[in-house]
PDB file of C-alpha atoms in Angstrom:
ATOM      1  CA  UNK W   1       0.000   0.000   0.000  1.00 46.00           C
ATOM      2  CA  UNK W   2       1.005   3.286  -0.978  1.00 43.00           C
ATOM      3  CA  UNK W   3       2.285   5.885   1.997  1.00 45.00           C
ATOM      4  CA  UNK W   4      -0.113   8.255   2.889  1.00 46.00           C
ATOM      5  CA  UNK W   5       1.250  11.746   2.524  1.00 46.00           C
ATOM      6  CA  UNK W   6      -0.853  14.855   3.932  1.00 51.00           C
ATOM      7  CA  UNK W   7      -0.892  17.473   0.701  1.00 47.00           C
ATOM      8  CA  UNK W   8      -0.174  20.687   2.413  1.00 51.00           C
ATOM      9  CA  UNK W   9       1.981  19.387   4.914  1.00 49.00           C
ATOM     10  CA  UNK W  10       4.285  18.013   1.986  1.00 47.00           C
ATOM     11  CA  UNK W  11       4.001  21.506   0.146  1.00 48.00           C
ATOM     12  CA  UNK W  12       5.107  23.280   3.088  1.00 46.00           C
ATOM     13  CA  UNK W  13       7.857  20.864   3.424  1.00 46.00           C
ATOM     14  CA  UNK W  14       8.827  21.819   0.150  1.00 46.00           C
ATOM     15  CA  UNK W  15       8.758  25.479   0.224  1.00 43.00           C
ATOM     16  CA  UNK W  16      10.833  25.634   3.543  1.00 45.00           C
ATOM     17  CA  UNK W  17      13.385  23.542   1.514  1.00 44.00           C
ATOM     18  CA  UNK W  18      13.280  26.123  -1.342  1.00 41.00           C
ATOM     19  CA  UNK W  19      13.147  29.116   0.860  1.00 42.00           C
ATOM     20  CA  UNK W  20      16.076  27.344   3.114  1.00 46.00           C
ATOM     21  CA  UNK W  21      18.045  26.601  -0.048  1.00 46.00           C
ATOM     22  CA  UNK W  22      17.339  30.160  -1.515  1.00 49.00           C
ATOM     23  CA  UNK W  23      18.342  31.900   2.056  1.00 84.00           C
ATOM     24  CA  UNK W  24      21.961  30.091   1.289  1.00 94.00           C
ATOM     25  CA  UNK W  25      24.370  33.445   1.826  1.00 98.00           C
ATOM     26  CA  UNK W  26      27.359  33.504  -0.503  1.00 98.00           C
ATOM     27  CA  UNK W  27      30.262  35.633  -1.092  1.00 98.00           C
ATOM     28  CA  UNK W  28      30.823  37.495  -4.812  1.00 98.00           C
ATOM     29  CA  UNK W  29      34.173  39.040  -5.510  1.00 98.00           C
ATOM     30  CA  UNK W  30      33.375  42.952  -6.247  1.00 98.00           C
ATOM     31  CA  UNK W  31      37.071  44.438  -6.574  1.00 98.00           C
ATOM     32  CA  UNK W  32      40.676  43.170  -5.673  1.00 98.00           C
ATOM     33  CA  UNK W  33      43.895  45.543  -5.345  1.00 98.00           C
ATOM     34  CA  UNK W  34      46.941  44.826  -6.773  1.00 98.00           C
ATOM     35  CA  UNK W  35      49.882  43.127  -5.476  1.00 98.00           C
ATOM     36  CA  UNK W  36      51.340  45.866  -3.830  1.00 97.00           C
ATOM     37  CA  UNK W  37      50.047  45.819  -0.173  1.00 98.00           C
ATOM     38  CA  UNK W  38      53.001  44.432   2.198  1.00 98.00           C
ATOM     39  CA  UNK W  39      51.971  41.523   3.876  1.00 98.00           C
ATOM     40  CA  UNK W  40      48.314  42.251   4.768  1.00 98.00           C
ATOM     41  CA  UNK W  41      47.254  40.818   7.774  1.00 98.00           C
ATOM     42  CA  UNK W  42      43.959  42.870   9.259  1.00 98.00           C
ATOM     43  CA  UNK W  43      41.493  45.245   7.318  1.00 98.00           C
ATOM     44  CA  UNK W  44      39.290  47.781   9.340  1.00 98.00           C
ATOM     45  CA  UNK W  45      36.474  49.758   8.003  1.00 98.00           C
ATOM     46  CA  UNK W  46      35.595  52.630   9.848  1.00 98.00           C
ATOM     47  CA  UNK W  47      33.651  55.912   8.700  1.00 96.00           C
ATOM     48  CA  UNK W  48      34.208  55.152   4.695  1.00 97.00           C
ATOM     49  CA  UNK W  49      38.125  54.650   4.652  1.00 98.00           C
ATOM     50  CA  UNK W  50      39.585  51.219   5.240  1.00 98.00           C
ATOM     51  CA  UNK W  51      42.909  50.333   7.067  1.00 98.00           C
ATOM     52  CA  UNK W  52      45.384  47.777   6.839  1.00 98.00           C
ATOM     53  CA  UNK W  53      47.778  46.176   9.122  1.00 98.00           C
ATOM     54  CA  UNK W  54      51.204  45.520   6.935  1.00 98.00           C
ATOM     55  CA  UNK W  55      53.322  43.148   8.284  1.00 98.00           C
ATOM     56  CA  UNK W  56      55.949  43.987   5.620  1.00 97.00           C
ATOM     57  CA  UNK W  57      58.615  41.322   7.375  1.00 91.00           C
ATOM     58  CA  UNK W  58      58.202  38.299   9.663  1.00 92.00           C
ATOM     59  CA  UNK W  59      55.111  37.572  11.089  1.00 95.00           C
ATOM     60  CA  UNK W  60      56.378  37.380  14.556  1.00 96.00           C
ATOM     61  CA  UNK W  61      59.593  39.452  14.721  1.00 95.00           C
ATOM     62  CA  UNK W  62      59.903  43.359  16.496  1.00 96.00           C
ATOM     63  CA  UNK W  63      61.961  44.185  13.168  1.00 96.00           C
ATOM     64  CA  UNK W  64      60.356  47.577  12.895  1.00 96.00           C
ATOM     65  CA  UNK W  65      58.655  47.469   9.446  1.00 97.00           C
ATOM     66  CA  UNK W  66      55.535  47.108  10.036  1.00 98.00           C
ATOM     67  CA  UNK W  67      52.631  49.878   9.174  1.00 98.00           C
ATOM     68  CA  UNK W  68      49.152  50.509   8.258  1.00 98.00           C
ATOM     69  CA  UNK W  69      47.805  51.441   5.225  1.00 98.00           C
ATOM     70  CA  UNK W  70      44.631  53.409   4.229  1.00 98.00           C
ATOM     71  CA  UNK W  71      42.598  53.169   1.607  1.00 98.00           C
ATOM     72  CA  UNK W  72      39.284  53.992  -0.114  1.00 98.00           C
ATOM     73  CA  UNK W  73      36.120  51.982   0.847  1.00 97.00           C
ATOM     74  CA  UNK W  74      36.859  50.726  -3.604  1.00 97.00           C
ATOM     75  CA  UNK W  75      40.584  50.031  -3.098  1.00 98.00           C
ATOM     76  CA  UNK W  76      41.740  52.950  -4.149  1.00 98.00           C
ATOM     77  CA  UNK W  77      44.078  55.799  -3.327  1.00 98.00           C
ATOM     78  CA  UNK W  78      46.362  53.378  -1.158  1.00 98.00           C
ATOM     79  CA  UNK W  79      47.963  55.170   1.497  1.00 98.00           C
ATOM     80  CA  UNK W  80      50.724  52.174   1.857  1.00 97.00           C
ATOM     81  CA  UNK W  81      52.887  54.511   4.383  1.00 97.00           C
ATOM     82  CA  UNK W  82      49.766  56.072   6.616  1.00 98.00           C
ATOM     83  CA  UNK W  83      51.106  54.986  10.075  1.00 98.00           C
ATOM     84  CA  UNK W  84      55.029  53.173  10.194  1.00 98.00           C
ATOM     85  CA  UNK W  85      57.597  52.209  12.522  1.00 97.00           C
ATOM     86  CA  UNK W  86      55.353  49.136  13.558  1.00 98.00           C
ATOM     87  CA  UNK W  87      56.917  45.586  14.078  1.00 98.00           C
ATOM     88  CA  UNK W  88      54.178  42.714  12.723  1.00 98.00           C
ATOM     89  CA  UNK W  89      50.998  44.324  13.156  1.00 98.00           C
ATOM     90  CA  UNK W  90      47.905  42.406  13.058  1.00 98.00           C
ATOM     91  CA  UNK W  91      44.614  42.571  14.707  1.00 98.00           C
ATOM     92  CA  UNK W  92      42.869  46.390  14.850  1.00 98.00           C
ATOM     93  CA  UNK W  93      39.997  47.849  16.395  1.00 98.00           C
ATOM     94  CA  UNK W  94      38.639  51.703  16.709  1.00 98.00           C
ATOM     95  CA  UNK W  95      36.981  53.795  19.002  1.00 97.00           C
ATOM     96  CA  UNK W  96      36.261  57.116  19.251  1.00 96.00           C
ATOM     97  CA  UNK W  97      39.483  59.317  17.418  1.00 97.00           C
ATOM     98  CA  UNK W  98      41.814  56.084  18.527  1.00 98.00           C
ATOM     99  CA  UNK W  99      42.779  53.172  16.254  1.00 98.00           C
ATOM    100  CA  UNK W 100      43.952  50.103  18.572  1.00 98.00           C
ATOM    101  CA  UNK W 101      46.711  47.871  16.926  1.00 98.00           C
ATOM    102  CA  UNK W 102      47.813  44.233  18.358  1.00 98.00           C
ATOM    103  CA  UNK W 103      51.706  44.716  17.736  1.00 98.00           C
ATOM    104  CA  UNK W 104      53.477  41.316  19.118  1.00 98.00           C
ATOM    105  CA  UNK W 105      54.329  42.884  22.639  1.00 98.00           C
ATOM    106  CA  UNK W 106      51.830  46.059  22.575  1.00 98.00           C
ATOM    107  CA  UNK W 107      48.995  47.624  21.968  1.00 98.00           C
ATOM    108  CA  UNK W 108      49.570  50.233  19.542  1.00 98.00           C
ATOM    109  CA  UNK W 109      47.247  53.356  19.976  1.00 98.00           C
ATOM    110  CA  UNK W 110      47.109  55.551  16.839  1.00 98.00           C
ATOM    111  CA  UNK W 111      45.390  59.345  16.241  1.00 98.00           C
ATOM    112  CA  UNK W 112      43.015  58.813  13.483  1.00 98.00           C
ATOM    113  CA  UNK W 113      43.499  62.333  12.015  1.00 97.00           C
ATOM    114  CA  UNK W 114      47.158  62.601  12.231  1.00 97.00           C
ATOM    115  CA  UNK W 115      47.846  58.985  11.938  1.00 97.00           C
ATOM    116  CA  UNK W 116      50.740  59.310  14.314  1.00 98.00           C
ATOM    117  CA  UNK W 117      50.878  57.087  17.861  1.00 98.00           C
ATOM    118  CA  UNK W 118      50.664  58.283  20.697  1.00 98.00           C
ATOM    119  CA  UNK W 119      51.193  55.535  22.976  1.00 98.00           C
ATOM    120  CA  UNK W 120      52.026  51.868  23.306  1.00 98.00           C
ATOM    121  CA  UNK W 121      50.667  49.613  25.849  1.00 98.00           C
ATOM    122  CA  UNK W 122      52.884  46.647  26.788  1.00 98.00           C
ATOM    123  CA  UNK W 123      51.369  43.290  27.900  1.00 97.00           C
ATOM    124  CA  UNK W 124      53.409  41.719  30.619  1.00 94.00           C
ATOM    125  CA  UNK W 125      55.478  39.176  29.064  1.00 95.00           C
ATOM    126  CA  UNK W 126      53.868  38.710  25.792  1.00 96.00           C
ATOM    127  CA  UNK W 127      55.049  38.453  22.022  1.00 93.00           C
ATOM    128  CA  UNK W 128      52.211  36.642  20.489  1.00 97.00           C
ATOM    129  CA  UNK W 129      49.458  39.846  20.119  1.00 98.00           C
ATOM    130  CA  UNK W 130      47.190  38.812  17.641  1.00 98.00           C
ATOM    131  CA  UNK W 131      43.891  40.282  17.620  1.00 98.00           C
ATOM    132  CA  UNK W 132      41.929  43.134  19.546  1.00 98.00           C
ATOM    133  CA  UNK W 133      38.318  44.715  19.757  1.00 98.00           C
ATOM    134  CA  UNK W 134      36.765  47.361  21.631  1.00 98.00           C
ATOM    135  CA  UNK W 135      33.891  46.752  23.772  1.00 97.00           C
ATOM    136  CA  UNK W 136      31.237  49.931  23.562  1.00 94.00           C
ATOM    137  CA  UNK W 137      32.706  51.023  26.506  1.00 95.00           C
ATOM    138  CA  UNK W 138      35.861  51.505  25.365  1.00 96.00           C
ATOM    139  CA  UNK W 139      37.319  48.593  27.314  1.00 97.00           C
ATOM    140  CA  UNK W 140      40.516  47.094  24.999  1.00 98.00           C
ATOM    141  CA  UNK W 141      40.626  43.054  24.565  1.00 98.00           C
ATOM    142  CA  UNK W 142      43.705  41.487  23.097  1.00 98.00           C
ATOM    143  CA  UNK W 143      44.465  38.068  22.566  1.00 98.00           C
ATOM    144  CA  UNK W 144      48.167  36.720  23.094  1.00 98.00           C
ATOM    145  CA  UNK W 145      48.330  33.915  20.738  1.00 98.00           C
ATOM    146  CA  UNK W 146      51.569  32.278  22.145  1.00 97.00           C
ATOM    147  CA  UNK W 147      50.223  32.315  25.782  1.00 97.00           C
ATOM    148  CA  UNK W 148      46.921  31.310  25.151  1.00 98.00           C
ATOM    149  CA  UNK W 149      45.845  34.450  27.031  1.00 98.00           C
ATOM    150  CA  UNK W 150      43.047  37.041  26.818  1.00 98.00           C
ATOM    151  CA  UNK W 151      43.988  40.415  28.540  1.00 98.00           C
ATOM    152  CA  UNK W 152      41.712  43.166  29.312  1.00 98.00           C
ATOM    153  CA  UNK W 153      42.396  47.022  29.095  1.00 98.00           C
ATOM    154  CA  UNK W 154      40.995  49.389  30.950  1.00 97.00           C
ATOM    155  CA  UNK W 155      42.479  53.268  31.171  1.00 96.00           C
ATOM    156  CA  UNK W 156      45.713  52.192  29.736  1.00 97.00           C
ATOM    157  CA  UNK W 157      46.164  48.975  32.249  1.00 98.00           C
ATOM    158  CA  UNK W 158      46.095  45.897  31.153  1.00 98.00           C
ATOM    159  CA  UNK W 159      44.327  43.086  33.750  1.00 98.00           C
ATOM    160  CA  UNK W 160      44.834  39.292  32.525  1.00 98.00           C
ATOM    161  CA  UNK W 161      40.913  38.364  31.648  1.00 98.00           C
ATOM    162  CA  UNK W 162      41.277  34.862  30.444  1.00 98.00           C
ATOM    163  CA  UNK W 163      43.852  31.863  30.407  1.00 97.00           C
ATOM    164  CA  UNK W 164      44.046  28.245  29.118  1.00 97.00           C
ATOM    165  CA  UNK W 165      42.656  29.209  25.494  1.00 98.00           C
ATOM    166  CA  UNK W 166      44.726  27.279  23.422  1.00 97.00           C
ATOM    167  CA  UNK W 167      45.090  28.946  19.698  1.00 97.00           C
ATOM    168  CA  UNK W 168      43.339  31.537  20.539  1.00 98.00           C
ATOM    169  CA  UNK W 169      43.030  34.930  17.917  1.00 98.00           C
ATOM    170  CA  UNK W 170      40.291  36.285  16.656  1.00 98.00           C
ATOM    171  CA  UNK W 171      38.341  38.736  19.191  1.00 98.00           C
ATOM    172  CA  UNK W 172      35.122  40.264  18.488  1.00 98.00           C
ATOM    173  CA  UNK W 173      32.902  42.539  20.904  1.00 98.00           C
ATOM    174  CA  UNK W 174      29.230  42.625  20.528  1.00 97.00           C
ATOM    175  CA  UNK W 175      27.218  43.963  23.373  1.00 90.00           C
ATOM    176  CA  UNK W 176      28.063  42.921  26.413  1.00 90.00           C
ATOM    177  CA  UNK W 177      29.656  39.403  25.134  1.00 95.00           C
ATOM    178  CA  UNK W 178      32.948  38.724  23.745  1.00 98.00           C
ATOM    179  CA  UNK W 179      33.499  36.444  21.287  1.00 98.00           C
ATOM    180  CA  UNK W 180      36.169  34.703  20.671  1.00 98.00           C
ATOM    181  CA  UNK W 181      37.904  32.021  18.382  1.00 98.00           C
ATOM    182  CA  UNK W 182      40.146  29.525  20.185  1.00 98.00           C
ATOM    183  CA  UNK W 183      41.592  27.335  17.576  1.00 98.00           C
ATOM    184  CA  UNK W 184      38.485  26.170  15.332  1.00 98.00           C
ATOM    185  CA  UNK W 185      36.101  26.682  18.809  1.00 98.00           C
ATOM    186  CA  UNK W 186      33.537  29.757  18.352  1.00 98.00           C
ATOM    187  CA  UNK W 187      32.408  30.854  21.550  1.00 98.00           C
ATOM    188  CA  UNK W 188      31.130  33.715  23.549  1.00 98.00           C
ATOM    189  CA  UNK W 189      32.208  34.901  26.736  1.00 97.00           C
ATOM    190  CA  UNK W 190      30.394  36.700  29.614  1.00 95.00           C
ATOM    191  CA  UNK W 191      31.669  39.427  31.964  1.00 90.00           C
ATOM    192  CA  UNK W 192      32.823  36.923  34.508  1.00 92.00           C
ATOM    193  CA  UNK W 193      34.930  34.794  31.737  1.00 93.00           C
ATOM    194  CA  UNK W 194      32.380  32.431  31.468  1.00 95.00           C
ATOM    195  CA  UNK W 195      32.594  30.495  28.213  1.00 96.00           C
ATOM    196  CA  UNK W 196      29.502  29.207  26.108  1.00 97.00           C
ATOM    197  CA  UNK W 197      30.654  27.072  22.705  1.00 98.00           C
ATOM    198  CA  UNK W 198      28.597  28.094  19.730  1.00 98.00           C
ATOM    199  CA  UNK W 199      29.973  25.752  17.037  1.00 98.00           C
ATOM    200  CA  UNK W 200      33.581  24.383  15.861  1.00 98.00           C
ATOM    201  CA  UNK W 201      34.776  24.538  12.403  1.00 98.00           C
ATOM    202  CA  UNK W 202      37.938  22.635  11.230  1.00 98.00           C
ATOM    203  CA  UNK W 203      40.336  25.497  11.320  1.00 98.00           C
ATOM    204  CA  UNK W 204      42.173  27.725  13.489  1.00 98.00           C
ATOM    205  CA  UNK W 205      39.329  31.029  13.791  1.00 98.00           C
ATOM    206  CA  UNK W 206      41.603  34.349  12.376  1.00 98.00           C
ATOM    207  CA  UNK W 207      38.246  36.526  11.544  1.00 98.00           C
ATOM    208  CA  UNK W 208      35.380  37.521  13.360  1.00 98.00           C
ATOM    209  CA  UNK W 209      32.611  39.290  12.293  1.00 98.00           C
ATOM    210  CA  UNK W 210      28.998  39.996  12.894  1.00 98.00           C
ATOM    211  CA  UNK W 211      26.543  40.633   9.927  1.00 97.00           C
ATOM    212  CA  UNK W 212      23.198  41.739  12.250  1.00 89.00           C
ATOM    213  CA  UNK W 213      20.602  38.475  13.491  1.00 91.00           C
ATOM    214  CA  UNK W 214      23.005  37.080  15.585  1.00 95.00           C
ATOM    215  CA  UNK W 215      24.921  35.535  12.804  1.00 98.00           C
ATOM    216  CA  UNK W 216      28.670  35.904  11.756  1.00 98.00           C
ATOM    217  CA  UNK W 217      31.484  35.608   9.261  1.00 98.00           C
ATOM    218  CA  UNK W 218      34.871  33.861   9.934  1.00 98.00           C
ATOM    219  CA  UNK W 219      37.736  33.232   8.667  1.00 98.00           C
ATOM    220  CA  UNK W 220      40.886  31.180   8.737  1.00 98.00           C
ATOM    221  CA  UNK W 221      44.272  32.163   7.787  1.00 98.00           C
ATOM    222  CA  UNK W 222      44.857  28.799   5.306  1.00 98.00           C
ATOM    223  CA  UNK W 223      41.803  30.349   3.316  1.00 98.00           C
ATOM    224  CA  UNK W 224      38.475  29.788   4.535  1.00 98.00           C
ATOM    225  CA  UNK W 225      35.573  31.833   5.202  1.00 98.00           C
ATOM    226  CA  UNK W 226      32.687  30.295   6.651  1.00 98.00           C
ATOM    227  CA  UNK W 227      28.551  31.561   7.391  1.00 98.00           C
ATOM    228  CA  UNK W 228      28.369  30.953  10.897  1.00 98.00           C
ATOM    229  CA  UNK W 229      24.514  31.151  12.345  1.00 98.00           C
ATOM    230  CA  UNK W 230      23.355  31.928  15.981  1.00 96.00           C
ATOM    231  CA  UNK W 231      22.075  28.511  16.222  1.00 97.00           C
ATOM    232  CA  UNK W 232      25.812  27.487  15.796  1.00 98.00           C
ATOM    233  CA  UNK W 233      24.831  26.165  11.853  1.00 98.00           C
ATOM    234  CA  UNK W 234      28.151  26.309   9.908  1.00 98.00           C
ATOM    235  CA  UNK W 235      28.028  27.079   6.129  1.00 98.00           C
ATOM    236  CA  UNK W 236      31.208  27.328   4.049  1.00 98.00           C
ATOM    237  CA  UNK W 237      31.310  30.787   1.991  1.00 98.00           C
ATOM    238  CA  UNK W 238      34.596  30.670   0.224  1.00 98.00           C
ATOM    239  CA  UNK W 239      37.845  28.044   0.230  1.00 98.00           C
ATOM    240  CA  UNK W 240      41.243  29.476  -1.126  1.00 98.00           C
ATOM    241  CA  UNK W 241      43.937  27.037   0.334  1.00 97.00           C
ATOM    242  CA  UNK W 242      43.792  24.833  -3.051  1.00 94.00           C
ATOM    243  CA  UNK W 243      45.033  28.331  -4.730  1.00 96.00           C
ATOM    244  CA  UNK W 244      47.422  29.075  -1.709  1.00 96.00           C
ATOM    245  CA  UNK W 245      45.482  32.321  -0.988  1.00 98.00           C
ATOM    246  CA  UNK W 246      45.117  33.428   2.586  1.00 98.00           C
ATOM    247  CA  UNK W 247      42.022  34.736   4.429  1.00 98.00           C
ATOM    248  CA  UNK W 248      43.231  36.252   7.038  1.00 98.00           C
ATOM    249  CA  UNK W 249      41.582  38.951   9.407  1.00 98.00           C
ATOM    250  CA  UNK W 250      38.613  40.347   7.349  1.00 98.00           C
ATOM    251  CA  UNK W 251      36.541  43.830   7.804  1.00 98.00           C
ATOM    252  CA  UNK W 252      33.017  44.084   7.506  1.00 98.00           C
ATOM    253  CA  UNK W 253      31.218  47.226   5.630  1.00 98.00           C
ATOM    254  CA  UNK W 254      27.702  46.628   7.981  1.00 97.00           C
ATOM    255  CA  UNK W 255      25.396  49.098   5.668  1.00 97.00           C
ATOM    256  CA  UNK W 256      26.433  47.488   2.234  1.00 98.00           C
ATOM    257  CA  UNK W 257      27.519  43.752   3.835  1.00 98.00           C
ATOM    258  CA  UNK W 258      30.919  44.039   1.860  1.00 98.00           C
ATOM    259  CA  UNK W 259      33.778  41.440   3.127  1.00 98.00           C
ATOM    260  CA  UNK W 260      37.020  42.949   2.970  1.00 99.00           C
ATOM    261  CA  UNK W 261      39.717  40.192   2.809  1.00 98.00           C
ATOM    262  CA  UNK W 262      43.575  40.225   3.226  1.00 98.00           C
ATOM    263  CA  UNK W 263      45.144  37.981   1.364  1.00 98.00           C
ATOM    264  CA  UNK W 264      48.268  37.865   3.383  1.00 98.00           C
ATOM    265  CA  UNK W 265      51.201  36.445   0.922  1.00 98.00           C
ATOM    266  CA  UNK W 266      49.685  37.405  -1.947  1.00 98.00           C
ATOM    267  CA  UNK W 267      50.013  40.863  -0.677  1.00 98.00           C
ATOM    268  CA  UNK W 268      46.020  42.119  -1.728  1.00 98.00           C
ATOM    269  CA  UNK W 269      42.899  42.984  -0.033  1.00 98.00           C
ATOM    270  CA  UNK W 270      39.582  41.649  -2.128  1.00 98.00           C
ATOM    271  CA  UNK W 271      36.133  42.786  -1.381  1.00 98.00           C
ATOM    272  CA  UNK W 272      33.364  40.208  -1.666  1.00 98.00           C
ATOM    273  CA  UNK W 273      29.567  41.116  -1.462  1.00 98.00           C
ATOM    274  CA  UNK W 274      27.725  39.019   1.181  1.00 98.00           C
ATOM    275  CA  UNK W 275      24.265  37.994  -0.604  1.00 97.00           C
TER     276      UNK W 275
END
């Protein structure tokens, strides 16, 4: 005997599917500079002009030749020699007139109208800085790769916030949560340090970044970017590794949900729309 289906209880089925399959977000490459950024390892969009950590030489030596760039919100009018004197720059954040820059042993505080520094915190024995983010109220977080250490900033002073977080990077603060990515765990973390797993992907987290609903964009260094959901669903947006490309620590244009990627090695920045 034939299965009884109920009609409109299979056409709904159907139409979620659609709708579900249809909802899929994807990535579509808008723009890409040329090959002339030096070792790009962070991008930053704030108020229409994009910034870029360069590494310029190793990725974990104080050689001094590190900078950021600046750029137009298109990739143009590169600004390769904004800020210099840096060692390996990486992870950046802003807030208020103040650009925050993880720089292997400090955090780097730049003007952003003269794009000079005008101080440098130091974090007690570290040389791993990797990423930081800025809470909205103005509280500094910085992950210590090398240490496995989260350290919190507060009027200049760094306070150690969280230990025992083994490849942990990327740092992202949304409301009164921090989230983090610990090796391929994506979490979020309370006030107290209290750690909640959201999903785990199957490489090392480099990117964080929220796109509005709760969801998020990642990325790993090797090059992948991944669609990460609030209910911890994990959709894969882009894969570069099998072209040797590197994703590394992307920016986010919220209004027009652009993706601004450094390629790392292959010394670019892409932008990608986020459909």
């Amino acid at each position: 005997m034939k299965p009884f289906i109920k009609l409109p209880l299979f056409i709904a089925a159907i139409f979620s599917l659609v709708a579900a399959t249809a909802q899929k977000p994807t990535l579509e490459k808008i723009w890409e500079t040329d090959s002339v950024l030096a070792v790009p390892e962070s991008v930053l969009f704030v108020n229409g002009t994009l910034y870029v950590s360069l590494i310029d030489g190793s990725p974990w030596e104080a050689d001094g030749k590190g900078g950021i760039a600046k750029m137009d919100p298109d990739g143009k009018n590169i600004q390769s020699s904004w800020v210099t004197g840096l060692n390996a720059p990486k992870g950046m954040a802003s807030s208020g007139n103040h650009l925050y820059v993880a720089d292997l042993s400090d955090v780097v505080v730049v003007d952003l109208e003269k794009g000079s520094i005008i101080q440098k915190i130091s974090i007690e024995n570290a040389s791993g800085l990797n990423d930081v983010t800025v809470d909205g109220e103005g509280v500094v977080y910085v992950s210590d790769s090398r240490t496995g250490k989260i350290w919190r900033i507060e009027n200049s002073q760094p306070k150690l916030f969280l230990e025992g977080q083994e490849g942990i990077n990327g740092l992202k603060a949304v409301g009164d949560k921090l989230y983090i990515g610990a090796g391929p765990l994506f979490a979020r973390v309370d006030t107290d340090g209290k750690l909640e797993k959201i999903a785990t992907v199957t490489q090392g987290i480099d990117g964080i970044e929220p796109v509005g609903n709760g969801d998020f964009v990642l990325t790993a260094w090797p090059g992948y970017i991944w669609y990460v959901r609030k209910d911890g669903q994990v959709e894969t947006l882009l894969e570069t590794h099998t072209q040797k490309i590197n994703t590394a620590d992307i920016g986010y244009h919220p209004e027009k949900k652009i993706v601004y990627v450094p390629t790392f090695f292959a010394k670019t920045v892409a932008a990608y729309q986020l459909k």
